[in-house]
Coordinates of C-alpha atoms in Angstrom, one line a residue:
X1 CA 47.6 14.4 -41.1
X2 CA 50.1 17.1 -41.9
X3 CA 49.0 20.6 -41.4
X4 CA 46.2 19.8 -39.0
X5 CA 46.2 21.0 -35.3
X6 CA 45.6 18.9 -32.3
X7 CA 42.2 17.3 -31.7
X8 CA 39.8 19.5 -29.8
X9 CA 37.6 17.5 -27.4
X10 CA 35.5 18.1 -24.3
X11 CA 37.3 16.6 -21.4
X12 CA 35.8 15.4 -18.1
X13 CA 36.0 17.8 -15.3
X14 CA 35.3 15.8 -12.2
X15 CA 36.2 18.6 -9.8
X16 CA 33.4 20.9 -11.0
X17 CA 30.3 21.0 -8.8
X18 CA 27.1 20.8 -10.7
X19 CA 23.3 20.4 -10.1
X20 CA 21.5 17.7 -12.0
X21 CA 17.8 17.4 -12.6
X22 CA 16.5 14.0 -11.8
X23 CA 13.1 12.6 -12.5
X24 CA 12.7 9.4 -10.3
X25 CA 9.4 8.7 -12.0
X26 CA 11.2 8.0 -15.2
X27 CA 13.5 5.4 -13.7
X28 CA 11.1 2.5 -14.2
X29 CA 8.9 1.2 -16.9
X30 CA 5.1 1.8 -16.4
X31 CA 4.5 -1.9 -15.8
X32 CA 7.6 -2.5 -13.6
X33 CA 6.9 -4.8 -10.6
X34 CA 8.0 -2.1 -8.1
X35 CA 5.2 0.2 -9.4
X36 CA 2.7 -2.6 -9.1
X37 CA 3.7 -3.4 -5.6
X38 CA 3.5 0.3 -4.5
X39 CA 0.1 0.6 -6.2
X40 CA -1.1 -2.5 -4.3
X41 CA 0.2 -1.1 -1.0
X42 CA -1.6 2.2 -1.7
X43 CA -4.9 0.2 -1.7
X44 CA -4.3 -1.2 1.8
X45 CA -5.5 0.3 5.0
X46 CA -2.4 0.8 7.1
X47 CA -4.0 3.0 9.7
X48 CA -2.8 0.6 12.5
X49 CA 0.8 1.2 11.5
X50 CA 0.4 5.0 11.5
X51 CA -1.3 4.9 14.9
X52 CA 1.8 3.2 16.4
X53 CA 4.1 6.2 15.3
X54 CA 5.1 8.3 18.3
X55 CA 6.3 11.3 16.3
X56 CA 3.4 13.7 16.0
X57 CA 2.7 17.2 14.5
X58 CA 3.4 19.9 17.0
X59 CA 5.8 17.8 19.1
X60 CA 9.6 17.5 19.2
X61 CA 11.4 14.6 17.6
X62 CA 12.5 13.4 14.2
X63 CA 9.7 12.2 11.8
X64 CA 9.4 8.5 11.3
X65 CA 9.9 6.6 8.0
X66 CA 6.6 6.2 6.2
X67 CA 5.2 2.7 7.1
X68 CA 3.8 2.4 3.6
X69 CA 7.3 2.7 2.1
X70 CA 8.7 0.2 4.6
X71 CA 5.8 -2.2 3.8
X72 CA 6.3 -1.8 0.1
X73 CA 10.1 -2.3 0.4
X74 CA 9.7 -5.6 2.3
X75 CA 6.9 -6.8 0.0
X76 CA 9.0 -6.2 -3.1
X77 CA 12.1 -7.7 -1.4
X78 CA 10.2 -10.9 -0.4
X79 CA 8.9 -11.2 -4.0
X80 CA 12.5 -10.9 -5.2
X81 CA 13.8 -13.4 -2.7
X82 CA 15.6 -10.9 -0.5
X83 CA 15.4 -11.9 3.2
X84 CA 18.2 -9.9 4.7
X85 CA 17.7 -6.4 6.2
X86 CA 21.3 -5.5 5.4
X87 CA 20.8 -6.5 1.8
X88 CA 17.6 -4.6 1.5
X89 CA 19.3 -1.5 3.0
X90 CA 22.0 -1.8 0.3
X91 CA 19.4 -2.1 -2.4
X92 CA 17.7 1.1 -1.4
X93 CA 20.8 3.0 -2.2
X94 CA 22.1 1.0 -5.3
X95 CA 19.1 -0.5 -7.1
X96 CA 16.8 1.7 -9.2
X97 CA 13.6 -0.1 -8.3
X98 CA 14.3 0.0 -4.5
X99 CA 15.6 3.6 -4.8
X100 CA 12.3 4.5 -6.5
X101 CA 10.2 2.9 -3.8
X102 CA 12.2 4.6 -1.0
X103 CA 12.7 7.8 -2.9
X104 CA 14.1 10.0 -0.1
X105 CA 12.7 8.1 2.9
X106 CA 15.6 7.4 5.2
X107 CA 16.0 3.7 6.0
X108 CA 18.7 1.6 7.7
X109 CA 19.1 -2.1 8.2
X110 CA 18.2 -2.0 11.9
X111 CA 14.9 -0.2 11.4
X112 CA 14.1 -2.5 8.4
X113 CA 14.8 -5.6 10.5
X114 CA 12.6 -4.4 13.4
X115 CA 9.7 -3.5 11.0
X116 CA 9.8 -6.9 9.4
X117 CA 9.0 -8.8 12.5
X118 CA 7.0 -6.3 14.6
X119 CA 3.6 -6.4 13.0
X120 CA 2.4 -10.0 12.7
X121 CA -1.2 -9.0 13.7
X122 CA -1.3 -6.4 10.9
X123 CA 0.0 -8.9 8.3
X124 CA -2.5 -11.6 9.4
X125 CA -5.3 -9.1 9.0
X126 CA -4.1 -7.9 5.6
X127 CA -3.7 -11.5 4.4
X128 CA -7.4 -12.0 5.2
X129 CA -8.5 -8.7 3.5
X130 CA -6.4 -9.2 0.4
X131 CA -7.8 -12.7 -0.1
X132 CA -11.3 -11.3 0.2
X133 CA -10.4 -8.7 -2.5
X134 CA -8.9 -11.3 -4.8
X135 CA -11.8 -13.6 -4.4
X136 CA -14.3 -10.8 -5.1
X137 CA -12.3 -10.0 -8.2
X138 CA -12.9 -13.6 -9.3
X139 CA -9.2 -14.6 -9.4
X140 CA -9.7 -17.9 -7.6
X141 CA -12.1 -20.5 -6.4
X142 CA -12.1 -21.4 -2.7
X143 CA -14.2 -24.5 -2.8
X144 CA -11.2 -26.8 -2.7
X145 CA -7.9 -26.5 -0.8
X146 CA -4.8 -28.6 -0.3
X147 CA -2.7 -28.7 2.9
X148 CA 0.9 -29.6 3.4
X149 CA 3.8 -29.0 5.7
X150 CA 7.3 -28.0 4.7
X151 CA 10.5 -28.0 6.8
X152 CA 12.4 -24.7 7.0
X153 CA 16.0 -24.6 8.2
X154 CA 16.3 -22.6 11.4
X155 CA 19.0 -20.2 12.3
X156 CA 20.7 -22.6 14.7
X157 CA 23.6 -25.0 14.3
X158 CA 24.0 -28.6 15.5
X159 CA 26.5 -27.5 18.1
X160 CA 24.0 -25.2 19.8
X161 CA 21.9 -28.2 21.1
X162 CA 22.6 -28.9 24.7
X163 CA 21.3 -31.5 27.2
X164 CA 20.1 -30.5 30.7
X165 CA 23.6 -30.9 32.2
X166 CA 25.2 -28.6 29.5
X167 CA 22.5 -26.0 30.2
X168 CA 23.5 -26.0 33.8
X169 CA 27.1 -25.4 32.8
X170 CA 26.1 -22.6 30.4
X171 CA 24.0 -20.9 33.1
X172 CA 26.9 -21.1 35.6
X173 CA 29.3 -19.6 33.0
X174 CA 26.8 -16.8 32.2
X175 CA 26.4 -15.9 35.9
X176 CA 30.2 -16.0 36.3
X177 CA 30.5 -13.5 33.5
X178 CA 27.9 -11.2 35.1
X179 CA 29.8 -11.2 38.4
X180 CA 33.0 -10.5 36.5
X181 CA 31.4 -7.6 34.6
X182 CA 30.1 -6.0 37.8
X183 CA 33.5 -6.4 39.5
X184 CA 35.2 -4.7 36.6
X185 CA 32.8 -1.8 36.7
X186 CA 33.1 -1.4 40.5
X187 CA 36.9 -1.6 40.3
X188 CA 37.3 0.9 37.5
X189 CA 34.1 2.6 36.2
X190 CA 36.1 4.2 33.4
X191 CA 37.6 1.0 32.2
X192 CA 35.2 0.8 29.3
X193 CA 32.6 3.1 27.8
X194 CA 29.1 3.0 29.0
X195 CA 27.9 1.8 25.6
X196 CA 30.3 -1.2 25.7
X197 CA 29.2 -2.0 29.3
X198 CA 25.6 -1.8 28.3
X199 CA 26.1 -4.0 25.3
X200 CA 27.9 -6.6 27.3
X201 CA 25.2 -6.6 30.0
X202 CA 22.5 -6.8 27.3
X203 CA 24.3 -9.8 25.7
X204 CA 24.5 -11.6 29.0
X205 CA 20.9 -10.9 29.8
X206 CA 19.9 -12.3 26.4
X207 CA 22.0 -15.4 27.0
X208 CA 20.2 -16.0 30.3
X209 CA 16.8 -15.6 28.6
X210 CA 17.8 -18.2 26.0
X211 CA 18.9 -20.6 28.6
X212 CA 15.5 -20.3 30.4
X213 CA 13.7 -20.8 27.1
X214 CA 15.8 -23.8 26.4
X215 CA 14.9 -25.3 29.8
X216 CA 11.3 -24.7 29.1
X217 CA 11.6 -26.5 25.7
X218 CA 13.4 -29.4 27.4
X219 CA 10.6 -29.8 29.8
X220 CA 8.1 -29.7 26.9
X221 CA 10.0 -32.4 25.0
X222 CA 10.2 -34.6 28.1
X223 CA 6.4 -34.2 28.6
X224 CA 5.9 -35.3 25.0
X225 CA 8.2 -38.3 25.5
X226 CA 6.3 -39.4 28.6
X227 CA 3.1 -39.2 26.7
X228 CA 4.5 -41.3 23.8
X229 CA 6.0 -43.8 26.3
X230 CA 2.5 -44.9 27.2
X231 CA 1.9 -45.9 23.6
X232 CA 5.3 -47.2 22.6
X233 CA 7.7 -47.5 25.6
X234 CA 10.3 -49.4 23.7
X235 CA 10.6 -46.7 21.0
X236 CA 11.0 -44.0 23.6
X237 CA 13.5 -45.9 25.7
X238 CA 15.8 -46.1 22.6
X239 CA 15.7 -42.3 22.2
X240 CA 18.6 -40.2 23.3
X241 CA 18.4 -37.6 26.1
X242 CA 16.4 -34.6 25.0
X243 CA 18.3 -31.5 23.8
X244 CA 17.4 -27.9 23.2
X245 CA 19.2 -25.2 21.2
X246 CA 20.8 -22.2 23.0
X247 CA 20.8 -20.2 19.8
X248 CA 17.1 -20.7 19.0
X249 CA 15.4 -22.6 21.8
X250 CA 12.1 -23.0 19.9
X251 CA 13.7 -24.7 16.9
X252 CA 13.5 -28.5 16.9
X253 CA 15.8 -31.0 15.1
X254 CA 13.8 -32.5 12.3
X255 CA 14.3 -34.9 9.4
X256 CA 14.0 -32.8 6.3
X257 CA 13.1 -33.8 2.7
X258 CA 16.8 -34.5 1.8
X259 CA 17.1 -37.0 4.6
X260 CA 19.3 -34.7 6.8
X261 CA 18.4 -34.0 10.4
X262 CA 18.8 -30.3 11.2
X263 CA 17.3 -27.5 13.4
X264 CA 14.1 -26.6 11.6
X265 CA 10.5 -25.4 11.8
X266 CA 7.6 -27.1 10.2
X267 CA 5.5 -24.5 8.4
X268 CA 2.0 -25.6 7.5
X269 CA 0.5 -24.1 4.3
X270 CA -3.0 -24.3 2.9
X271 CA -3.7 -23.2 -0.7
X272 CA -6.3 -23.3 -3.3
X273 CA -6.0 -26.1 -5.9
X274 CA -6.7 -23.8 -8.9
X275 CA -4.0 -21.2 -8.8
X276 CA -2.3 -21.8 -5.4
X277 CA -3.5 -18.8 -3.4
X278 CA -2.4 -19.3 0.2
X279 CA -5.4 -19.4 2.5
X280 CA -3.7 -20.2 5.8
X281 CA -0.1 -20.4 7.0
X282 CA 1.1 -21.5 10.4
X283 CA 4.7 -22.0 11.7
X284 CA 5.0 -24.9 14.2
X285 CA 7.7 -26.8 16.0
X286 CA 6.0 -30.1 15.3
X287 CA 8.2 -32.8 13.7
X288 CA 5.3 -34.3 11.8
X289 CA 2.0 -33.2 10.3
X290 CA -0.4 -35.5 12.2
X291 CA -3.3 -33.7 13.7
X292 CA -2.8 -30.4 11.8
X293 CA -5.3 -30.9 9.0
X294 CA -8.3 -29.7 11.0
X295 CA -6.8 -26.5 12.4
X296 CA -5.5 -25.5 9.0
X297 CA -8.9 -26.3 7.4
X298 CA -10.7 -24.2 10.1
X299 CA -8.2 -21.4 9.8
X300 CA -8.8 -21.3 6.0
X301 CA -12.5 -21.2 6.4
X302 CA -12.3 -18.4 9.0
X303 CA -10.0 -16.4 6.8
X304 CA -12.1 -16.8 3.7
X305 CA -15.4 -16.2 5.4
X306 CA -17.0 -19.1 3.6
X307 CA -17.3 -22.9 3.7
X308 CA -14.8 -25.1 1.9
X309 CA -16.2 -28.2 0.2
X310 CA -13.1 -30.3 -0.2
X311 CA -9.7 -30.7 1.4
X312 CA -6.7 -32.6 0.1
X313 CA -3.6 -33.7 2.0
X314 CA -0.9 -36.4 2.1
X315 CA -0.9 -39.5 4.3
X316 CA 0.9 -37.7 7.2
X317 CA -2.3 -35.9 8.0
X318 CA -4.5 -39.0 8.1
X319 CA -5.6 -38.9 11.8
X320 CA -8.9 -40.7 12.3
X321 CA -10.3 -38.1 14.8
X322 CA -9.7 -35.3 12.3
X323 CA -11.3 -37.2 9.4
X324 CA -14.3 -38.0 11.4
X325 CA -14.7 -34.4 12.6
X326 CA -14.2 -32.9 9.2
X327 CA -16.6 -35.4 7.5
X328 CA -19.4 -34.9 10.0
X329 CA -19.9 -31.2 9.8
X330 CA -23.7 -30.6 10.1
X331 CA -23.8 -27.4 7.9
X332 CA -22.4 -29.1 4.8
X333 CA -20.5 -32.3 4.1
X334 CA -16.7 -32.0 3.5
X335 CA -15.0 -34.2 1.0
X336 CA -11.8 -35.4 2.8
X337 CA -9.2 -36.8 0.4
X338 CA -6.2 -38.1 2.4
X339 CA -4.6 -41.4 1.6
X340 CA -4.6 -43.7 4.7
X341 CA -1.3 -45.2 5.7
X342 CA -0.6 -48.5 4.0
X343 CA -1.4 -51.6 6.1
X344 CA 1.5 -53.9 6.7
X345 CA 1.0 -57.3 5.1
X346 CA 3.8 -59.1 7.0
X347 CA 1.9 -59.4 10.3
X348 CA 0.5 -62.2 12.3
X349 CA -3.0 -63.5 11.9
X350 CA -3.9 -62.3 15.4
X351 CA -2.8 -58.8 14.5
X352 CA -4.9 -58.8 11.4
X353 CA -7.9 -59.9 13.5
X354 CA -7.3 -57.0 15.9
X355 CA -7.0 -54.6 13.0
X356 CA -10.3 -55.8 11.5
X357 CA -12.1 -55.4 14.8
X358 CA -10.8 -51.9 15.2
X359 CA -12.0 -51.0 11.7
X360 CA -15.4 -52.4 12.4
X361 CA -15.7 -50.0 15.4
X362 CA -14.8 -46.9 13.3
X363 CA -17.6 -44.3 12.5
X364 CA -19.4 -44.7 9.2
X365 CA -17.8 -41.5 8.0
X366 CA -14.3 -43.0 8.4
X367 CA -15.4 -46.2 6.7
X368 CA -16.8 -44.2 3.8
X369 CA -13.5 -42.3 3.6
X370 CA -11.4 -45.5 3.4
X371 CA -13.7 -46.8 0.6
X372 CA -13.6 -43.5 -1.2
X373 CA -9.8 -43.4 -1.3
X374 CA -9.7 -46.7 -3.2
X375 CA -11.7 -45.3 -6.2
X376 CA -10.4 -44.0 -9.5
X377 CA -12.2 -40.7 -8.8
X378 CA -10.1 -40.2 -5.7
X379 CA -6.9 -40.9 -7.6
X380 CA -7.9 -38.2 -10.2
X381 CA -8.7 -35.7 -7.4
X382 CA -5.5 -36.4 -5.6
X383 CA -3.5 -35.3 -8.6
X384 CA -4.4 -31.8 -7.7
X385 CA -2.3 -32.1 -4.6
X386 CA 0.7 -31.3 -6.8
X387 CA -0.3 -27.7 -6.6
X388 CA 1.0 -27.4 -3.0
X389 CA 4.4 -28.6 -4.2
X390 CA 4.6 -25.7 -6.5
X391 CA 3.6 -23.3 -3.7
X392 CA 6.4 -24.8 -1.5
X393 CA 8.9 -24.4 -4.3
X394 CA 7.9 -20.8 -4.9
X395 CA 8.3 -20.0 -1.2
X396 CA 11.8 -21.6 -1.1
X397 CA 12.8 -19.9 -4.3
X398 CA 12.1 -16.6 -2.5
X399 CA 14.6 -17.4 0.2
X400 CA 12.2 -19.1 2.6
X401 CA 14.3 -22.2 2.7
X402 CA 16.6 -20.9 5.4
X403 CA 15.5 -18.6 8.1
X404 CA 17.5 -15.5 9.3
X405 CA 15.2 -14.9 12.3
X406 CA 14.9 -16.8 15.5
X407 CA 11.8 -17.8 17.5
X408 CA 8.4 -19.1 16.6
X409 CA 6.7 -15.7 16.6
X410 CA 9.2 -14.2 14.2
X411 CA 9.1 -17.2 11.9
X412 CA 5.3 -16.9 11.8
X413 CA 5.7 -13.2 10.8
X414 CA 8.1 -14.0 8.0
X415 CA 5.8 -16.7 6.8
X416 CA 3.0 -14.2 6.6
X417 CA 5.2 -11.9 4.5
X418 CA 5.8 -14.7 2.1
X419 CA 2.1 -15.6 2.0
X420 CA 1.2 -12.0 1.1
X421 CA 4.0 -11.8 -1.5
X422 CA 3.0 -15.1 -3.0
X423 CA -0.6 -14.2 -3.4
X424 CA 0.2 -10.8 -4.9
X425 CA 2.6 -12.4 -7.4
X426 CA -0.2 -14.8 -8.5
X427 CA -2.8 -12.0 -8.7
X428 CA -0.5 -9.8 -10.8
X429 CA 0.2 -12.7 -13.2
X430 CA -3.5 -13.5 -13.6
X431 CA -4.3 -9.8 -14.2
X432 CA -1.6 -9.6 -16.8
X433 CA -2.9 -12.7 -18.5
X434 CA -6.5 -11.3 -18.6
X435 CA -5.3 -8.0 -20.1
X436 CA -3.3 -9.9 -22.8
X437 CA -6.3 -12.0 -23.6
X438 CA -8.6 -9.1 -23.9

């Protein structure tokens, strides 16, 4: 308007240094998941982790990152479906929840990655103790469990699988590179930096180690084939030559739920049928679930510190020896609910006769099991087996469908992280429901 001066405003001065007062405790809501996770970690006994720290008062050296903070970061990340150490490192500088958890504790992706896979024994012990705490709180009933296996994609491609001949070629190439590296250093020590030389030497050493592990895995596979050949020689004769991965020698090629054959691990999970608390978890390189019901059942009882009355599983676990052993426990009878494999009807009369004679020789416990699984009561009970499918889905929704680590030991450690995160998520949900209902 006429007669008025220019507008007077406060402009941004981005060159001016300033001090800001920040209250990290005000970043998150009182019931935010990060606060609940940190509160849960504060109740855990992490003395073992602190004992492993070499930096001590009165000695030289940089102080270590607080293990409780690293533990809380990985537990929260697992619940949020973050499985990459680099991604977690980024979140600790950009996401308010993760910044609040770290809150000044220096972290980097290398340290986070090492911490994640370095403490399987601690995680296993904490899984046992937290289950005992949740059970004492009355959050679940451990009288009945369900067992299932799920295939997890390994960090290895199809092209990494080699036969014995290809392993020989890879080993020869690796040794040739070692000789070339030594010759290069001898000819001109200043040709490359010490760090580069050390990295190349370390890479060649790791390649040689993977080749040796792949050879051992090939020998194991061949031993399995020889054992199977005694039962079904024609089936084994039709199989191709055994292969092992140079990327992850312990991963096996398995047929997954979508029908594809890929490098995988078979992770066995036992959970309660009421809310799905994981009572045992075991990473294996087994292609099928046969023979794994008993070890998973025994591991669950040992972890819970009490007897389980009933176990449910699908047909793949129906091994006669396991059913007889589980059903004949002297302390207390176990209700075994596993559907037996369907009998083929298009067989010769002689085959039917042999099958009948074999069934007559079975223990009475097995006969009772076969009869029990034909009842309506068994069908009703077996509907509870659906609980394990939800557990598997929750695991894979939290990025457990594809592994970023290699080796059975590391896969088992990551599986334990997921079991802890899964159980904590259920406990937090049940507690919130109880508060809302009060």
